Amino acid sequence: MPSTDTLPRRSRVLVLVLLVAGAAAFVAAGVIGRDDPGDVSVRSDPAVEALIPVRGARVLQQSPVGIDLAPGWELVSLQIFPDDRFVAGTGVDVIGEVSVTEGLLLYTFQPGEGKALAALSAETNCVVATYRRLARPDDVGSIDWCFEVT
């Protein structure tokens, strides 16, 4: 009796393997693309929604640096340090060159020619963002994080 299968067994196995691989890639992309869920300082701070780049990320020298704040907050200072020591006087405050996406409260600095930083330093860079509540300007907070530049 001839087989009524339209696909041979080998083809069915191949299709199944491709579907599983596609699903795994989709899940991996979702996990990689979001902020670190283990970053307690971001999750526990009502003013901060995300850090750019995320803590511990590996980025290029021309990558943007910034912070995504919750509604009701504004950025006061964004200092970028060329290492992880946070030594006074070594940080560059780039607040005057920060771009703001108003509806999202996304504050970003893009290094470039003619700016306070033409490029991020190679290896470790750290950032201190200081922000305040619009309704109570004396309610000030800050967060710091570091990332690697390749």
mmCIF file with all atom_site columns, C-alpha atoms in Angstrom:
data_model
loop_
_atom_site.group_PDB
_atom_site.id
_atom_site.type_symbol
_atom_site.label_atom_id
_atom_site.label_alt_id
_atom_site.label_comp_id
_atom_site.label_asym_id
_atom_site.label_entity_id
_atom_site.label_seq_id
_atom_site.pdbx_PDB_ins_code
_atom_site.Cartn_x
_atom_site.Cartn_y
_atom_site.Cartn_z
_atom_site.occupancy
_atom_site.B_iso_or_equiv
_atom_site.pdbx_formal_charge
_atom_site.auth_seq_id
_atom_site.auth_comp_id
_atom_site.auth_asym_id
_atom_site.auth_atom_id
_atom_site.pdbx_PDB_model_num
ATOM 1   C CA . MET A 1 1   ? 0.000  0.000  0.000  1.00 0.00 ? 1   MET A CA 1
ATOM 2   C CA . PRO A 1 2   ? 1.536  3.393  -0.972 1.00 0.00 ? 2   PRO A CA 1
ATOM 3   C CA . SER A 1 3   ? 2.232  5.949  1.761  1.00 0.00 ? 3   SER A CA 1
ATOM 4   C CA . THR A 1 4   ? -0.267 8.787  2.120  1.00 0.00 ? 4   THR A CA 1
ATOM 5   C CA . ASP A 1 5   ? 2.275  11.067 3.835  1.00 0.00 ? 5   ASP A CA 1
ATOM 6   C CA . THR A 1 6   ? 2.951  14.157 1.768  1.00 0.00 ? 6   THR A CA 1
ATOM 7   C CA . LEU A 1 7   ? 6.288  14.816 3.498  1.00 0.00 ? 7   LEU A CA 1
ATOM 8   C CA . PRO A 1 8   ? 8.857  12.108 4.098  1.00 0.00 ? 8   PRO A CA 1
ATOM 9   C CA . ARG A 1 9   ? 9.876  11.508 7.709  1.00 0.00 ? 9   ARG A CA 1
ATOM 10  C CA . ARG A 1 10  ? 13.231 13.265 7.241  1.00 0.00 ? 10  ARG A CA 1
ATOM 11  C CA . SER A 1 11  ? 11.511 16.446 6.001  1.00 0.00 ? 11  SER A CA 1
ATOM 12  C CA . ARG A 1 12  ? 9.098  16.455 8.947  1.00 0.00 ? 12  ARG A CA 1
ATOM 13  C CA . VAL A 1 13  ? 11.991 16.162 11.405 1.00 0.00 ? 13  VAL A CA 1
ATOM 14  C CA . LEU A 1 14  ? 13.832 18.989 9.641  1.00 0.00 ? 14  LEU A CA 1
ATOM 15  C CA . VAL A 1 15  ? 10.764 21.255 9.790  1.00 0.00 ? 15  VAL A CA 1
ATOM 16  C CA . LEU A 1 16  ? 10.325 20.490 13.494 1.00 0.00 ? 16  LEU A CA 1
ATOM 17  C CA . VAL A 1 17  ? 13.997 21.269 14.222 1.00 0.00 ? 17  VAL A CA 1
ATOM 18  C CA . LEU A 1 18  ? 13.741 24.580 12.332 1.00 0.00 ? 18  LEU A CA 1
ATOM 19  C CA . LEU A 1 19  ? 10.591 25.558 14.244 1.00 0.00 ? 19  LEU A CA 1
ATOM 20  C CA . VAL A 1 20  ? 12.223 24.812 17.601 1.00 0.00 ? 20  VAL A CA 1
ATOM 21  C CA . ALA A 1 21  ? 15.382 26.736 16.607 1.00 0.00 ? 21  ALA A CA 1
ATOM 22  C CA . GLY A 1 22  ? 13.273 29.714 15.497 1.00 0.00 ? 22  GLY A CA 1
ATOM 23  C CA . ALA A 1 23  ? 11.342 29.743 18.763 1.00 0.00 ? 23  ALA A CA 1
ATOM 24  C CA . ALA A 1 24  ? 14.589 29.567 20.755 1.00 0.00 ? 24  ALA A CA 1
ATOM 25  C CA . ALA A 1 25  ? 16.057 32.480 18.770 1.00 0.00 ? 25  ALA A CA 1
ATOM 26  C CA . PHE A 1 26  ? 12.909 34.536 19.379 1.00 0.00 ? 26  PHE A CA 1
ATOM 27  C CA . VAL A 1 27  ? 13.074 33.929 23.144 1.00 0.00 ? 27  VAL A CA 1
ATOM 28  C CA . ALA A 1 28  ? 16.817 34.696 23.234 1.00 0.00 ? 28  ALA A CA 1
ATOM 29  C CA . ALA A 1 29  ? 16.287 37.986 21.393 1.00 0.00 ? 29  ALA A CA 1
ATOM 30  C CA . GLY A 1 30  ? 13.635 39.003 23.923 1.00 0.00 ? 30  GLY A CA 1
ATOM 31  C CA . VAL A 1 31  ? 15.877 38.214 26.874 1.00 0.00 ? 31  VAL A CA 1
ATOM 32  C CA . ILE A 1 32  ? 18.921 39.970 25.417 1.00 0.00 ? 32  ILE A CA 1
ATOM 33  C CA . GLY A 1 33  ? 16.974 43.038 24.302 1.00 0.00 ? 33  GLY A CA 1
ATOM 34  C CA . ARG A 1 34  ? 15.557 44.073 27.666 1.00 0.00 ? 34  ARG A CA 1
ATOM 35  C CA . ASP A 1 35  ? 17.150 45.652 30.712 1.00 0.00 ? 35  ASP A CA 1
ATOM 36  C CA . ASP A 1 36  ? 18.775 43.409 33.256 1.00 0.00 ? 36  ASP A CA 1
ATOM 37  C CA . PRO A 1 37  ? 15.882 42.201 35.429 1.00 0.00 ? 37  PRO A CA 1
ATOM 38  C CA . GLY A 1 38  ? 18.377 41.572 38.211 1.00 0.00 ? 38  GLY A CA 1
ATOM 39  C CA . ASP A 1 39  ? 19.420 45.226 38.447 1.00 0.00 ? 39  ASP A CA 1
ATOM 40  C CA . VAL A 1 40  ? 17.847 45.959 41.817 1.00 0.00 ? 40  VAL A CA 1
ATOM 41  C CA . SER A 1 41  ? 18.885 49.613 41.823 1.00 0.00 ? 41  SER A CA 1
ATOM 42  C CA . VAL A 1 42  ? 16.817 50.259 38.687 1.00 0.00 ? 42  VAL A CA 1
ATOM 43  C CA . ARG A 1 43  ? 13.832 48.155 39.717 1.00 0.00 ? 43  ARG A CA 1
ATOM 44  C CA . SER A 1 44  ? 13.677 49.681 43.203 1.00 0.00 ? 44  SER A CA 1
ATOM 45  C CA . ASP A 1 45  ? 14.041 53.313 42.095 1.00 0.00 ? 45  ASP A CA 1
ATOM 46  C CA . PRO A 1 46  ? 10.666 54.838 41.171 1.00 0.00 ? 46  PRO A CA 1
ATOM 47  C CA . ALA A 1 47  ? 12.365 57.563 39.097 1.00 0.00 ? 47  ALA A CA 1
ATOM 48  C CA . VAL A 1 48  ? 14.398 55.286 36.813 1.00 0.00 ? 48  VAL A CA 1
ATOM 49  C CA . GLU A 1 49  ? 12.898 53.148 34.069 1.00 0.00 ? 49  GLU A CA 1
ATOM 50  C CA . ALA A 1 50  ? 16.095 52.173 32.206 1.00 0.00 ? 50  ALA A CA 1
ATOM 51  C CA . LEU A 1 51  ? 19.811 52.842 31.917 1.00 0.00 ? 51  LEU A CA 1
ATOM 52  C CA . ILE A 1 52  ? 21.488 53.347 28.550 1.00 0.00 ? 52  ILE A CA 1
ATOM 53  C CA . PRO A 1 53  ? 23.508 51.249 28.066 1.00 0.00 ? 53  PRO A CA 1
ATOM 54  C CA . VAL A 1 54  ? 22.482 48.733 30.703 1.00 0.00 ? 54  VAL A CA 1
ATOM 55  C CA . ARG A 1 55  ? 24.838 48.048 33.582 1.00 0.00 ? 55  ARG A CA 1
ATOM 56  C CA . GLY A 1 56  ? 27.730 45.834 32.470 1.00 0.00 ? 56  GLY A CA 1
ATOM 57  C CA . ALA A 1 57  ? 26.979 46.109 28.735 1.00 0.00 ? 57  ALA A CA 1
ATOM 58  C CA . ARG A 1 58  ? 29.689 46.010 26.060 1.00 0.00 ? 58  ARG A CA 1
ATOM 59  C CA . VAL A 1 59  ? 29.306 48.931 23.646 1.00 0.00 ? 59  VAL A CA 1
ATOM 60  C CA . LEU A 1 60  ? 31.207 50.850 20.966 1.00 0.00 ? 60  LEU A CA 1
ATOM 61  C CA . GLN A 1 61  ? 32.963 54.194 21.585 1.00 0.00 ? 61  GLN A CA 1
ATOM 62  C CA . GLN A 1 62  ? 30.243 56.142 19.750 1.00 0.00 ? 62  GLN A CA 1
ATOM 63  C CA . SER A 1 63  ? 27.315 54.545 21.608 1.00 0.00 ? 63  SER A CA 1
ATOM 64  C CA . PRO A 1 64  ? 24.748 56.805 23.276 1.00 0.00 ? 64  PRO A CA 1
ATOM 65  C CA . VAL A 1 65  ? 24.699 57.132 27.059 1.00 0.00 ? 65  VAL A CA 1
ATOM 66  C CA . GLY A 1 66  ? 21.624 58.119 29.003 1.00 0.00 ? 66  GLY A CA 1
ATOM 67  C CA . ILE A 1 67  ? 18.693 57.352 31.208 1.00 0.00 ? 67  ILE A CA 1
ATOM 68  C CA . ASP A 1 68  ? 14.973 56.812 30.799 1.00 0.00 ? 68  ASP A CA 1
ATOM 69  C CA . LEU A 1 69  ? 13.100 58.495 33.646 1.00 0.00 ? 69  LEU A CA 1
ATOM 70  C CA . ALA A 1 70  ? 9.586  57.907 34.908 1.00 0.00 ? 70  ALA A CA 1
ATOM 71  C CA . PRO A 1 71  ? 6.940  60.625 34.450 1.00 0.00 ? 71  PRO A CA 1
ATOM 72  C CA . GLY A 1 72  ? 7.320  63.453 36.960 1.00 0.00 ? 72  GLY A CA 1
ATOM 73  C CA . TRP A 1 73  ? 11.133 63.444 37.006 1.00 0.00 ? 73  TRP A CA 1
ATOM 74  C CA . GLU A 1 74  ? 13.806 65.428 35.150 1.00 0.00 ? 74  GLU A CA 1
ATOM 75  C CA . LEU A 1 75  ? 17.523 64.939 34.640 1.00 0.00 ? 75  LEU A CA 1
ATOM 76  C CA . VAL A 1 76  ? 19.761 67.470 36.418 1.00 0.00 ? 76  VAL A CA 1
ATOM 77  C CA . SER A 1 77  ? 23.240 66.115 35.687 1.00 0.00 ? 77  SER A CA 1
ATOM 78  C CA . LEU A 1 78  ? 24.786 63.335 33.597 1.00 0.00 ? 78  LEU A CA 1
ATOM 79  C CA . GLN A 1 79  ? 28.467 62.761 34.389 1.00 0.00 ? 79  GLN A CA 1
ATOM 80  C CA . ILE A 1 80  ? 30.553 60.272 32.426 1.00 0.00 ? 80  ILE A CA 1
ATOM 81  C CA . PHE A 1 81  ? 33.757 58.960 34.034 1.00 0.00 ? 81  PHE A CA 1
ATOM 82  C CA . PRO A 1 82  ? 36.603 57.368 32.035 1.00 0.00 ? 82  PRO A CA 1
ATOM 83  C CA . ASP A 1 83  ? 37.030 54.571 34.588 1.00 0.00 ? 83  ASP A CA 1
ATOM 84  C CA . ASP A 1 84  ? 35.305 52.930 37.549 1.00 0.00 ? 84  ASP A CA 1
ATOM 85  C CA . ARG A 1 85  ? 36.846 55.081 40.299 1.00 0.00 ? 85  ARG A CA 1
ATOM 86  C CA . PHE A 1 86  ? 34.418 58.044 40.259 1.00 0.00 ? 86  PHE A CA 1
ATOM 87  C CA . VAL A 1 87  ? 37.288 60.381 41.172 1.00 0.00 ? 87  VAL A CA 1
ATOM 88  C CA . ALA A 1 88  ? 36.102 63.964 41.631 1.00 0.00 ? 88  ALA A CA 1
ATOM 89  C CA . GLY A 1 89  ? 37.152 66.104 38.706 1.00 0.00 ? 89  GLY A CA 1
ATOM 90  C CA . THR A 1 90  ? 37.573 63.213 36.271 1.00 0.00 ? 90  THR A CA 1
ATOM 91  C CA . GLY A 1 91  ? 33.940 63.046 35.211 1.00 0.00 ? 91  GLY A CA 1
ATOM 92  C CA . VAL A 1 92  ? 32.574 65.092 32.330 1.00 0.00 ? 92  VAL A CA 1
ATOM 93  C CA . ASP A 1 93  ? 29.104 66.566 32.872 1.00 0.00 ? 93  ASP A CA 1
ATOM 94  C CA . VAL A 1 94  ? 27.384 66.385 29.484 1.00 0.00 ? 94  VAL A CA 1
ATOM 95  C CA . ILE A 1 95  ? 23.976 67.716 30.589 1.00 0.00 ? 95  ILE A CA 1
ATOM 96  C CA . GLY A 1 96  ? 24.260 70.672 28.194 1.00 0.00 ? 96  GLY A CA 1
ATOM 97  C CA . GLU A 1 97  ? 24.525 68.277 25.240 1.00 0.00 ? 97  GLU A CA 1
ATOM 98  C CA . VAL A 1 98  ? 21.816 65.812 26.240 1.00 0.00 ? 98  VAL A CA 1
ATOM 99  C CA . SER A 1 99  ? 18.942 65.220 23.830 1.00 0.00 ? 99  SER A CA 1
ATOM 100 C CA . VAL A 1 100 ? 15.504 64.768 25.368 1.00 0.00 ? 100 VAL A CA 1
ATOM 101 C CA . THR A 1 101 ? 12.691 62.718 23.889 1.00 0.00 ? 101 THR A CA 1
ATOM 102 C CA . GLU A 1 102 ? 9.925  64.596 25.716 1.00 0.00 ? 102 GLU A CA 1
ATOM 103 C CA . GLY A 1 103 ? 7.049  62.114 25.592 1.00 0.00 ? 103 GLY A CA 1
ATOM 104 C CA . LEU A 1 104 ? 9.287  59.297 26.788 1.00 0.00 ? 104 LEU A CA 1
ATOM 105 C CA . LEU A 1 105 ? 11.503 61.279 29.199 1.00 0.00 ? 105 LEU A CA 1
ATOM 106 C CA . LEU A 1 106 ? 14.471 59.661 27.495 1.00 0.00 ? 106 LEU A CA 1
ATOM 107 C CA . TYR A 1 107 ? 17.686 61.625 28.069 1.00 0.00 ? 107 TYR A CA 1
ATOM 108 C CA . THR A 1 108 ? 20.664 60.651 25.877 1.00 0.00 ? 108 THR A CA 1
ATOM 109 C CA . PHE A 1 109 ? 24.124 61.950 25.109 1.00 0.00 ? 109 PHE A CA 1
ATOM 110 C CA . GLN A 1 110 ? 25.697 60.972 21.801 1.00 0.00 ? 110 GLN A CA 1
ATOM 111 C CA . PRO A 1 111 ? 29.509 61.300 21.745 1.00 0.00 ? 111 PRO A CA 1
ATOM 112 C CA . GLY A 1 112 ? 30.855 63.029 18.660 1.00 0.00 ? 112 GLY A CA 1
ATOM 113 C CA . GLU A 1 113 ? 33.205 65.551 17.121 1.00 0.00 ? 113 GLU A CA 1
ATOM 114 C CA . GLY A 1 114 ? 32.906 68.969 18.756 1.00 0.00 ? 114 GLY A CA 1
ATOM 115 C CA . LYS A 1 115 ? 31.104 67.621 21.842 1.00 0.00 ? 115 LYS A CA 1
ATOM 116 C CA . ALA A 1 116 ? 32.284 67.368 25.450 1.00 0.00 ? 116 ALA A CA 1
ATOM 117 C CA . LEU A 1 117 ? 33.345 63.792 24.615 1.00 0.00 ? 117 LEU A CA 1
ATOM 118 C CA . ALA A 1 118 ? 34.299 62.912 21.053 1.00 0.00 ? 118 ALA A CA 1
ATOM 119 C CA . ALA A 1 119 ? 34.177 59.222 22.012 1.00 0.00 ? 119 ALA A CA 1
ATOM 120 C CA . LEU A 1 120 ? 33.786 57.108 25.116 1.00 0.00 ? 120 LEU A CA 1
ATOM 121 C CA . SER A 1 121 ? 37.045 55.930 26.705 1.00 0.00 ? 121 SER A CA 1
ATOM 122 C CA . ALA A 1 122 ? 38.246 52.460 25.863 1.00 0.00 ? 122 ALA A CA 1
ATOM 123 C CA . GLU A 1 123 ? 37.478 49.812 28.490 1.00 0.00 ? 123 GLU A CA 1
ATOM 124 C CA . THR A 1 124 ? 35.433 50.765 31.584 1.00 0.00 ? 124 THR A CA 1
ATOM 125 C CA . ASN A 1 125 ? 33.223 53.871 31.640 1.00 0.00 ? 125 ASN A CA 1
ATOM 126 C CA . CYS A 1 126 ? 30.937 54.837 34.501 1.00 0.00 ? 126 CYS A CA 1
ATOM 127 C CA . VAL A 1 127 ? 28.042 57.258 34.692 1.00 0.00 ? 127 VAL A CA 1
ATOM 128 C CA . VAL A 1 128 ? 26.344 59.182 37.485 1.00 0.00 ? 128 VAL A CA 1
ATOM 129 C CA . ALA A 1 129 ? 22.882 60.500 36.651 1.00 0.00 ? 129 ALA A CA 1
ATOM 130 C CA . THR A 1 130 ? 21.272 62.967 39.057 1.00 0.00 ? 130 THR A CA 1
ATOM 131 C CA . TYR A 1 131 ? 17.550 63.676 38.757 1.00 0.00 ? 131 TYR A CA 1
ATOM 132 C CA . ARG A 1 132 ? 14.801 65.464 40.663 1.00 0.00 ? 132 ARG A CA 1
ATOM 133 C CA . ARG A 1 133 ? 11.059 65.271 41.073 1.00 0.00 ? 133 ARG A CA 1
ATOM 134 C CA . LEU A 1 134 ? 9.266  68.056 39.202 1.00 0.00 ? 134 LEU A CA 1
ATOM 135 C CA . ALA A 1 135 ? 6.600  68.486 41.893 1.00 0.00 ? 135 ALA A CA 1
ATOM 136 C CA . ARG A 1 136 ? 9.205  68.629 44.692 1.00 0.00 ? 136 ARG A CA 1
ATOM 137 C CA . PRO A 1 137 ? 12.549 69.947 43.376 1.00 0.00 ? 137 PRO A CA 1
ATOM 138 C CA . ASP A 1 138 ? 14.214 69.199 46.724 1.00 0.00 ? 138 ASP A CA 1
ATOM 139 C CA . ASP A 1 139 ? 13.513 65.470 46.122 1.00 0.00 ? 139 ASP A CA 1
ATOM 140 C CA . VAL A 1 140 ? 16.774 64.602 44.360 1.00 0.00 ? 140 VAL A CA 1
ATOM 141 C CA . GLY A 1 141 ? 18.155 61.173 43.560 1.00 0.00 ? 141 GLY A CA 1
ATOM 142 C CA . SER A 1 142 ? 21.057 59.677 41.688 1.00 0.00 ? 142 SER A CA 1
ATOM 143 C CA . ILE A 1 143 ? 22.134 56.380 40.218 1.00 0.00 ? 143 ILE A CA 1
ATOM 144 C CA . ASP A 1 144 ? 25.500 55.192 38.967 1.00 0.00 ? 144 ASP A CA 1
ATOM 145 C CA . TRP A 1 145 ? 26.438 52.378 36.629 1.00 0.00 ? 145 TRP A CA 1
ATOM 146 C CA . CYS A 1 146 ? 29.375 51.137 34.591 1.00 0.00 ? 146 CYS A CA 1
ATOM 147 C CA . PHE A 1 147 ? 29.784 49.468 31.212 1.00 0.00 ? 147 PHE A CA 1
ATOM 148 C CA . GLU A 1 148 ? 32.611 48.327 28.960 1.00 0.00 ? 148 GLU A CA 1
ATOM 149 C CA . VAL A 1 149 ? 33.660 50.032 25.732 1.00 0.00 ? 149 VAL A CA 1
ATOM 150 C CA . THR A 1 150 ? 35.275 47.909 23.039 1.00 0.00 ? 150 THR A CA 1
#
